[in-house]
Amino acid sequence: MLLSQRDLGALLLYFLTTVLMYFAATSNWVVTLGGLGLGGAAAVIAYRAFPYVQTRVAIWKNPWIDPLESGHQIVQALIAIGSGGLFGMGLGLGRPRNIPLYHSDFIFAAIAEEFGLVLSICLLAIYVLVILRGMVVAMNARTSFHSLAAFGIVAMLGLQTMLIVGGNTKLIPLTGVTLPLVSAGGSSLVSTFLSFGILLGISSLNAEDEAKDIERMELREEVFS
C-alpha cells in the first residue's frame, strides 16, 4: 500500500525498524546483513522504476541544478539553516513561509532559522535522552515481547528523527517523514502519543515487577534471619 501511494519514506522507516528488531531478537548478523542487502537492491529497483525517486536523488546531489522547481525545497531549507547561524534570528523573526512544508517535512529547518544551531542541537539532545531512556526500559523488561516492543518504538523514533534531520540538512535524500512531536499532523501525533503510552506502560510494569522482587527479598531475609 505504501508503495502504491509512493510513500517510500514511510516504507524505508518500517523496513529499517523491522531489520533492527529482527537483529535485536536474534543477534543473527548473516540474516540481518542479507535483509539490508535486499533492501539496497529494492532501493536500486525503486530508483530505476520511479522517476520521482530519480529526481529526489538528483536534487540531493545538487539542488542548484533546478533551484526554482524540483530543488526549491532543499535550497530554501539550506538557506534557512544558514541564516539562523549559531543563535538564530529570534522567535517569529524568521521567514518560514519561504520554506515549502515548513510546518511538517521541513520543520527542523524552520527551527534552525529562528533558534539557531545551539537550540537545534539541544532539541536533538532531547531526542537522544528519550531514546536512551527507552533503551533502558527495553533492557529492563521482564518478557521478550515487552522488550522488543519497547525497542521497536525507540528504534522507530530514532530512525524517524534521523531521516527528517538528514533530509533537511542534505545528508540524505528527502524522505517526507515527520519530526516526532514537533511536525504538524494529526495521525503522526496520535501514533507518537500511542507509542509513548505503550512505552510508559512497559516501564510501569517493570517498576511493579521490581517492587515485587524487593518484597520477596525482604520476606526471605525475615524468614532466614
mmCIF file of C-alpha atoms in Angstrom:
data_model
loop_
_atom_site.group_PDB
_atom_site.id
_atom_site.type_symbol
_atom_site.label_atom_id
_atom_site.label_comp_id
_atom_site.label_asym_id
_atom_site.label_seq_id
_atom_site.Cartn_x
_atom_site.Cartn_y
_atom_site.Cartn_z
ATOM 1 C CA MET A 1 0.000 0.000 0.000
ATOM 2 C CA LEU A 2 2.817 2.412 0.875
ATOM 3 C CA LEU A 3 4.490 1.612 -2.439
ATOM 4 C CA SER A 4 1.289 2.230 -4.387
ATOM 5 C CA GLN A 5 0.933 5.603 -2.651
ATOM 6 C CA ARG A 6 4.599 6.400 -3.405
ATOM 7 C CA ASP A 7 5.266 6.877 0.314
ATOM 8 C CA LEU A 8 8.785 5.474 0.150
ATOM 9 C CA GLY A 9 9.857 7.421 3.252
ATOM 10 C CA ALA A 10 7.443 5.518 5.494
ATOM 11 C CA LEU A 11 8.334 2.289 3.691
ATOM 12 C CA LEU A 12 12.032 2.863 4.415
ATOM 13 C CA LEU A 13 11.241 3.699 8.053
ATOM 14 C CA TYR A 14 9.245 0.499 8.612
ATOM 15 C CA PHE A 15 11.805 -1.627 6.791
ATOM 16 C CA LEU A 16 14.756 -0.376 8.853
ATOM 17 C CA THR A 17 12.763 -0.716 12.084
ATOM 18 C CA THR A 18 11.880 -4.311 11.198
ATOM 19 C CA VAL A 19 15.513 -5.154 10.432
ATOM 20 C CA LEU A 20 16.702 -3.659 13.732
ATOM 21 C CA MET A 21 14.003 -5.502 15.688
ATOM 22 C CA TYR A 22 14.943 -8.773 13.998
ATOM 23 C CA PHE A 23 18.591 -8.289 14.911
ATOM 24 C CA ALA A 24 17.665 -7.368 18.497
ATOM 25 C CA ALA A 25 15.597 -10.554 18.771
ATOM 26 C CA THR A 26 18.033 -12.988 17.136
ATOM 27 C CA SER A 27 21.518 -11.369 17.020
ATOM 28 C CA ASN A 28 21.836 -13.031 13.614
ATOM 29 C CA TRP A 29 24.294 -10.928 11.620
ATOM 30 C CA VAL A 30 24.016 -13.018 8.450
ATOM 31 C CA VAL A 31 20.259 -12.678 8.011
ATOM 32 C CA THR A 32 20.342 -9.027 9.103
ATOM 33 C CA LEU A 33 23.009 -8.111 6.562
ATOM 34 C CA GLY A 34 21.158 -10.153 3.962
ATOM 35 C CA GLY A 35 17.997 -8.177 4.693
ATOM 36 C CA LEU A 36 19.878 -4.911 4.337
ATOM 37 C CA GLY A 37 21.317 -6.162 1.054
ATOM 38 C CA LEU A 38 17.837 -6.979 -0.239
ATOM 39 C CA GLY A 39 16.704 -3.539 0.900
ATOM 40 C CA GLY A 40 19.564 -1.975 -1.029
ATOM 41 C CA ALA A 41 18.606 -3.950 -4.131
ATOM 42 C CA ALA A 42 14.988 -2.832 -3.723
ATOM 43 C CA ALA A 43 16.192 0.772 -3.453
ATOM 44 C CA VAL A 44 18.064 0.428 -6.754
ATOM 45 C CA ILE A 45 14.942 -1.028 -8.399
ATOM 46 C CA ALA A 46 12.822 1.811 -6.996
ATOM 47 C CA TYR A 47 15.340 4.321 -8.325
ATOM 48 C CA ARG A 48 15.092 2.864 -11.809
ATOM 49 C CA ALA A 49 11.329 2.351 -11.722
ATOM 50 C CA PHE A 50 10.085 5.647 -10.283
ATOM 51 C CA PRO A 51 11.061 8.956 -11.928
ATOM 52 C CA TYR A 52 10.303 10.958 -8.783
ATOM 53 C CA VAL A 53 12.885 8.900 -6.879
ATOM 54 C CA GLN A 54 15.452 9.777 -9.540
ATOM 55 C CA THR A 55 14.502 13.434 -9.143
ATOM 56 C CA ARG A 56 14.977 13.313 -5.372
ATOM 57 C CA VAL A 57 18.382 11.693 -5.710
ATOM 58 C CA ALA A 58 19.407 14.250 -8.339
ATOM 59 C CA ILE A 59 18.432 17.244 -6.190
ATOM 60 C CA TRP A 60 20.119 15.609 -3.207
ATOM 61 C CA LYS A 61 23.366 15.500 -5.167
ATOM 62 C CA ASN A 62 22.981 19.061 -6.438
ATOM 63 C CA PRO A 63 19.805 21.002 -5.574
ATOM 64 C CA TRP A 64 21.087 24.026 -7.507
ATOM 65 C CA ILE A 65 20.501 22.337 -10.861
ATOM 66 C CA ASP A 66 16.851 23.388 -10.543
ATOM 67 C CA PRO A 67 16.536 25.789 -7.570
ATOM 68 C CA LEU A 68 13.123 27.120 -8.611
ATOM 69 C CA GLU A 69 11.342 23.821 -9.238
ATOM 70 C CA SER A 70 12.480 20.373 -8.107
ATOM 71 C CA GLY A 71 15.322 21.677 -5.919
ATOM 72 C CA HIS A 72 13.321 24.533 -4.404
ATOM 73 C CA GLN A 73 12.524 22.739 -1.132
ATOM 74 C CA ILE A 74 16.047 21.764 -0.156
ATOM 75 C CA VAL A 75 17.545 25.052 -1.394
ATOM 76 C CA GLN A 76 15.203 27.086 0.800
ATOM 77 C CA ALA A 77 15.826 24.744 3.737
ATOM 78 C CA LEU A 78 19.604 25.146 3.442
ATOM 79 C CA ILE A 79 19.275 28.928 3.155
ATOM 80 C CA ALA A 80 17.091 28.974 6.275
ATOM 81 C CA ILE A 81 19.515 26.840 8.278
ATOM 82 C CA GLY A 82 22.449 29.008 7.194
ATOM 83 C CA SER A 83 20.549 32.211 8.014
ATOM 84 C CA GLY A 84 19.932 31.016 11.563
ATOM 85 C CA GLY A 85 23.611 30.837 12.451
ATOM 86 C CA LEU A 86 24.518 29.834 15.998
ATOM 87 C CA PHE A 87 21.721 31.522 17.923
ATOM 88 C CA GLY A 88 19.026 32.097 15.309
ATOM 89 C CA MET A 89 17.120 35.117 14.108
ATOM 90 C CA GLY A 90 14.746 35.043 17.065
ATOM 91 C CA LEU A 91 11.256 33.711 17.673
ATOM 92 C CA GLY A 92 8.926 34.978 14.960
ATOM 93 C CA LEU A 93 11.729 36.806 13.144
ATOM 94 C CA GLY A 94 12.482 34.112 10.596
ATOM 95 C CA ARG A 95 10.880 33.622 7.206
ATOM 96 C CA PRO A 96 9.455 30.119 7.494
ATOM 97 C CA ARG A 97 6.910 30.684 4.734
ATOM 98 C CA ASN A 98 9.800 30.772 2.270
ATOM 99 C CA ILE A 99 10.342 27.108 3.144
ATOM 100 C CA PRO A 100 7.887 24.698 1.497
ATOM 101 C CA LEU A 101 6.092 22.484 4.032
ATOM 102 C CA TYR A 102 7.742 24.367 6.907
ATOM 103 C CA HIS A 103 5.124 23.018 9.325
ATOM 104 C CA SER A 104 5.774 19.341 8.562
ATOM 105 C CA ASP A 105 8.574 17.968 6.356
ATOM 106 C CA PHE A 106 10.905 20.959 6.854
ATOM 107 C CA ILE A 107 10.066 21.930 10.423
ATOM 108 C CA PHE A 108 13.678 21.355 11.519
ATOM 109 C CA ALA A 109 14.934 23.934 9.004
ATOM 110 C CA ALA A 110 12.403 26.466 10.330
ATOM 111 C CA ILE A 111 13.523 25.776 13.912
ATOM 112 C CA ALA A 112 17.187 26.174 12.949
ATOM 113 C CA GLU A 113 16.417 29.504 11.272
ATOM 114 C CA GLU A 114 14.646 31.048 14.270
ATOM 115 C CA PHE A 115 16.520 29.369 17.142
ATOM 116 C CA GLY A 116 19.923 28.656 15.623
ATOM 117 C CA LEU A 117 22.354 25.777 15.722
ATOM 118 C CA VAL A 118 22.665 25.742 19.520
ATOM 119 C CA LEU A 119 18.987 25.166 20.277
ATOM 120 C CA SER A 120 18.672 22.812 17.307
ATOM 121 C CA ILE A 121 21.356 20.646 18.893
ATOM 122 C CA CYS A 122 19.512 20.915 22.226
ATOM 123 C CA LEU A 123 16.372 19.611 20.500
ATOM 124 C CA LEU A 124 18.316 16.670 19.097
ATOM 125 C CA ALA A 125 19.803 16.062 22.555
ATOM 126 C CA ILE A 126 16.267 15.723 23.944
ATOM 127 C CA TYR A 127 15.545 13.042 21.361
ATOM 128 C CA VAL A 128 18.768 11.261 22.328
ATOM 129 C CA LEU A 129 17.771 11.319 26.013
ATOM 130 C CA VAL A 130 14.325 9.918 25.200
ATOM 131 C CA ILE A 131 15.906 7.175 23.094
ATOM 132 C CA LEU A 132 18.388 6.271 25.840
ATOM 133 C CA ARG A 133 15.623 6.124 28.457
ATOM 134 C CA GLY A 134 13.597 3.960 26.096
ATOM 135 C CA MET A 135 16.555 1.606 25.708
ATOM 136 C CA VAL A 136 16.744 1.300 29.499
ATOM 137 C CA VAL A 137 13.049 0.370 29.552
ATOM 138 C CA ALA A 138 13.641 -2.228 26.826
ATOM 139 C CA MET A 139 16.621 -3.780 28.620
ATOM 140 C CA ASN A 140 14.790 -3.940 31.970
ATOM 141 C CA ALA A 141 11.642 -5.533 30.527
ATOM 142 C CA ARG A 142 10.830 -8.915 32.071
ATOM 143 C CA THR A 143 9.460 -10.528 28.896
ATOM 144 C CA SER A 144 10.900 -10.701 25.400
ATOM 145 C CA PHE A 145 7.649 -9.335 23.958
ATOM 146 C CA HIS A 146 7.786 -6.203 26.116
ATOM 147 C CA SER A 147 11.490 -5.806 25.419
ATOM 148 C CA LEU A 148 11.044 -5.999 21.637
ATOM 149 C CA ALA A 149 8.004 -3.716 21.720
ATOM 150 C CA ALA A 150 9.941 -1.057 23.639
ATOM 151 C CA PHE A 151 12.975 -1.450 21.386
ATOM 152 C CA GLY A 152 10.836 -1.156 18.249
ATOM 153 C CA ILE A 153 9.267 2.081 19.481
ATOM 154 C CA VAL A 154 12.664 3.549 20.325
ATOM 155 C CA ALA A 155 14.174 2.401 17.021
ATOM 156 C CA MET A 156 11.365 3.970 15.009
ATOM 157 C CA LEU A 157 11.663 7.239 16.949
ATOM 158 C CA GLY A 158 15.409 7.408 16.356
ATOM 159 C CA LEU A 159 15.215 6.466 12.683
ATOM 160 C CA GLN A 160 12.387 8.912 12.013
ATOM 161 C CA THR A 161 14.373 11.728 13.605
ATOM 162 C CA MET A 162 17.487 10.822 11.625
ATOM 163 C CA LEU A 163 15.571 10.683 8.340
ATOM 164 C CA ILE A 164 13.944 14.103 8.646
ATOM 165 C CA VAL A 165 17.012 15.880 10.055
ATOM 166 C CA GLY A 166 19.219 14.240 7.433
ATOM 167 C CA GLY A 167 16.809 15.253 4.671
ATOM 168 C CA ASN A 168 16.592 18.861 5.895
ATOM 169 C CA THR A 169 20.379 19.198 6.064
ATOM 170 C CA LYS A 170 21.048 17.335 2.757
ATOM 171 C CA LEU A 171 22.870 14.477 4.428
ATOM 172 C CA ILE A 172 20.447 12.041 2.805
ATOM 173 C CA PRO A 173 17.748 12.373 0.118
ATOM 174 C CA LEU A 174 14.383 13.759 1.203
ATOM 175 C CA THR A 175 12.039 11.092 2.547
ATOM 176 C CA GLY A 176 8.926 13.024 3.567
ATOM 177 C CA VAL A 177 8.624 11.686 7.131
ATOM 178 C CA THR A 178 7.687 13.970 10.025
ATOM 179 C CA LEU A 179 9.656 15.038 13.094
ATOM 180 C CA PRO A 180 8.066 13.268 16.093
ATOM 181 C CA LEU A 181 6.105 15.533 18.479
ATOM 182 C CA VAL A 182 7.125 18.650 16.520
ATOM 183 C CA SER A 183 5.765 18.455 12.966
ATOM 184 C CA ALA A 184 2.105 19.225 12.352
ATOM 185 C CA GLY A 185 -0.085 16.258 11.514
ATOM 186 C CA GLY A 186 -2.880 14.622 13.461
ATOM 187 C CA SER A 187 -2.119 11.000 12.578
ATOM 188 C CA SER A 188 1.591 11.461 13.287
ATOM 189 C CA LEU A 189 0.927 12.960 16.719
ATOM 190 C CA VAL A 190 -1.643 10.312 17.629
ATOM 191 C CA SER A 191 0.665 7.441 16.641
ATOM 192 C CA THR A 192 3.569 9.008 18.552
ATOM 193 C CA PHE A 193 1.449 9.513 21.673
ATOM 194 C CA LEU A 194 0.223 5.917 21.458
ATOM 195 C CA SER A 195 3.815 4.693 21.135
ATOM 196 C CA PHE A 196 4.879 6.718 24.160
ATOM 197 C CA GLY A 197 1.877 5.398 26.095
ATOM 198 C CA ILE A 198 2.920 1.818 25.350
ATOM 199 C CA LEU A 199 6.497 2.618 26.372
ATOM 200 C CA LEU A 200 5.326 4.156 29.655
ATOM 201 C CA GLY A 201 3.091 1.144 30.263
ATOM 202 C CA ILE A 202 6.051 -1.219 29.856
ATOM 203 C CA SER A 203 8.104 0.985 32.179
ATOM 204 C CA SER A 204 5.309 0.831 34.771
ATOM 205 C CA LEU A 205 5.218 -2.964 34.556
ATOM 206 C CA ASN A 206 8.985 -3.048 35.048
ATOM 207 C CA ALA A 207 8.669 -0.910 38.182
ATOM 208 C CA GLU A 208 5.902 -3.140 39.575
ATOM 209 C CA ASP A 209 7.983 -6.272 38.971
ATOM 210 C CA GLU A 210 10.997 -4.692 40.655
ATOM 211 C CA ALA A 211 8.863 -3.739 43.668
ATOM 212 C CA LYS A 212 7.582 -7.328 43.938
ATOM 213 C CA ASP A 213 11.157 -8.661 43.744
ATOM 214 C CA ILE A 214 12.201 -6.339 46.557
ATOM 215 C CA GLU A 215 9.261 -7.516 48.691
ATOM 216 C CA ARG A 216 10.207 -11.171 48.093
ATOM 217 C CA MET A 217 13.818 -10.497 49.064
ATOM 218 C CA GLU A 218 12.723 -8.742 52.245
ATOM 219 C CA LEU A 219 10.422 -11.641 53.142
ATOM 220 C CA ARG A 220 13.250 -14.131 52.587
ATOM 221 C CA GLU A 221 15.552 -12.116 54.797
ATOM 222 C CA GLU A 222 12.908 -12.059 57.537
ATOM 223 C CA VAL A 223 12.352 -15.820 57.253
ATOM 224 C CA PHE A 224 16.025 -16.750 57.386
ATOM 225 C CA SER A 225 17.048 -14.128 59.947
#
